[in-house]
Amino acid sequence: MTRRTVLIAAGGTGGHLFPASALASALTARGYRVELATDSRVERYRAGFPAEKVHLVEAGTITGKSRLAAPVAALQLGRGFFQSLALLRAARPVVAAVGFGGYPTAPPLVAARVLGIPVILHDANAVLGLANRMLARIATAVATSVPDPEGLGPARSRAVLTGNPVRPAVIAAAGTPYAAPLPGGRLRLLVFGGSQGARVFADVVPAALALLSPQDRARIDLVQQVREEDAVRVGQTLAGAGIAAETAPFFADLPARIAAAQLVVGRSGASTVAELAPIGRPSLLIPLPIARDQDQAKNAAVMAEAGAATVMAQSGFTPEALAAWLTAVLADPSRLAAEAAAARALSHAGAAERLADLVEAVAAGRFAEAGGS
């Protein structure tokens, strides 16, 4: 019996690919073939993505500042569209599923609609990204990670709350219970800036730790994601402060690192908050300030309102501010246990399976029965 194929389209960053990978695993377990359409940034994640084929599709961002950016992007998107027509005709998917955001999703999903193949979108944030907002008008269904995210517009009647699927590694890490630091004990601190890293953490965190009292510095066990170009200066600052630290440009086992941490400092991208919740770890979140839709600020606000995180604007994220905040945490680490429990309460367990259910309902023409229109 020929297995049915689902095409997943996702931008080539962790925030798009991690939930896409979780859905791919769920669909593979149900007997589907999965193919992935993405861009060249996928190379870091390609080996672990459960797809039988990976297609690199040309695409461009139409919001560039240069006057030439829009026509160049339009040309790239056009080429990607014709590439996508060819791969869809070869793959013959039952659903040209599931777009997870980013401009590389536009060519395959538009091509799918031209060929009469149904389209599902998934958005991981509290506000739909620009590509998903544009594609929502052609989608059969829009899966969301939070109730009623901003930007749905007329697609609200086709929205289904599934939660944000997380990788099997996250589900495994979620089985590790949280152990709060003991008064006067050591604090396992994890710092990372999302799949692309963040220079601001290299600028601020080591300098902040150096400002702590000698007694507090001795209590810190640090694991920090550091870009290669920042590694030497970060290492020198940490060594000068006597901080026990492990640094690397990328952690392939990040869910396990989160589970081992007692406190996380990071951005508030969708994949970060989706992994902090089921694993259940307290955090200090620094939203990316230049995000077009302020999606990270809205994601962080959801965590903070639930009592699961502290939010600090990047403009106020200075060595002095971070040192003062860490000093207060080290003086009263019991607060971290409550934040860990609040984070876990935000988890949408089973999101990958719910999204796989939606894929099957759409493929079978049963979406209206499942609550869509």
PDB file of C-alpha atoms in Angstrom, residues 181 186-192 205-206 208-209 212 219-225 238 243-246 257-258 260-266 282-284 322 325-326 329-330 336:
ATOM      1  CA  PRO A 181      18.515  25.888  44.439  1.00  0.00           C
ATOM      2  CA  ARG A 186      24.814  26.636  43.760  1.00  0.00           C
ATOM      3  CA  LEU A 187      22.678  27.943  40.897  1.00  0.00           C
ATOM      4  CA  ARG A 188      22.775  26.223  37.519  1.00  0.00           C
ATOM      5  CA  LEU A 189      22.292  29.095  35.051  1.00  0.00           C
ATOM      6  CA  LEU A 190      21.629  28.562  31.327  1.00  0.00           C
ATOM      7  CA  VAL A 191      21.911  31.472  28.883  1.00  0.00           C
ATOM      8  CA  PHE A 192      21.035  31.200  25.196  1.00  0.00           C
ATOM      9  CA  VAL A 205      25.904  38.345  31.158  1.00  0.00           C
ATOM     10  CA  PRO A 206      29.655  37.912  31.831  1.00  0.00           C
ATOM     11  CA  ALA A 208      26.981  41.154  35.216  1.00  0.00           C
ATOM     12  CA  LEU A 209      28.380  38.029  36.824  1.00  0.00           C
ATOM     13  CA  LEU A 212      28.314  39.922  41.852  1.00  0.00           C
ATOM     14  CA  ARG A 219      27.613  29.871  43.571  1.00  0.00           C
ATOM     15  CA  ILE A 220      27.142  30.179  39.772  1.00  0.00           C
ATOM     16  CA  ASP A 221      27.490  27.233  37.387  1.00  0.00           C
ATOM     17  CA  LEU A 222      27.067  28.795  33.946  1.00  0.00           C
ATOM     18  CA  VAL A 223      26.248  27.263  30.571  1.00  0.00           C
ATOM     19  CA  GLN A 224      26.075  29.952  27.863  1.00  0.00           C
ATOM     20  CA  GLN A 225      25.575  29.969  24.116  1.00  0.00           C
ATOM     21  CA  LEU A 238      34.331  34.743  33.000  1.00  0.00           C
ATOM     22  CA  ILE A 243      32.952  31.814  37.108  1.00  0.00           C
ATOM     23  CA  ALA A 244      32.639  28.091  36.401  1.00  0.00           C
ATOM     24  CA  ALA A 245      31.387  28.093  32.825  1.00  0.00           C
ATOM     25  CA  GLU A 246      30.779  26.002  29.715  1.00  0.00           C
ATOM     26  CA  ARG A 257      20.334  21.629  28.987  1.00  0.00           C
ATOM     27  CA  ILE A 258      17.095  23.404  29.889  1.00  0.00           C
ATOM     28  CA  ALA A 260      19.403  20.553  33.871  1.00  0.00           C
ATOM     29  CA  ALA A 261      19.125  24.292  34.537  1.00  0.00           C
ATOM     30  CA  GLN A 262      17.597  25.944  37.571  1.00  0.00           C
ATOM     31  CA  LEU A 263      17.263  29.316  35.839  1.00  0.00           C
ATOM     32  CA  VAL A 264      17.226  30.297  32.166  1.00  0.00           C
ATOM     33  CA  VAL A 265      18.079  33.674  30.633  1.00  0.00           C
ATOM     34  CA  GLY A 266      17.101  34.025  26.989  1.00  0.00           C
ATOM     35  CA  PRO A 282      11.850  29.697  35.501  1.00  0.00           C
ATOM     36  CA  SER A 283      13.312  32.326  33.229  1.00  0.00           C
ATOM     37  CA  LEU A 284      14.374  35.884  32.656  1.00  0.00           C
ATOM     38  CA  LEU A 322      21.143  41.899  35.683  1.00  0.00           C
ATOM     39  CA  TRP A 325      18.310  40.914  39.740  1.00  0.00           C
ATOM     40  CA  LEU A 326      20.548  37.861  40.165  1.00  0.00           C
ATOM     41  CA  VAL A 329      17.310  35.672  43.194  1.00  0.00           C
ATOM     42  CA  LEU A 330      20.328  34.218  44.992  1.00  0.00           C
ATOM     43  CA  LEU A 336      12.101  29.946  41.366  1.00  0.00           C
TER      44      LEU A 336
END
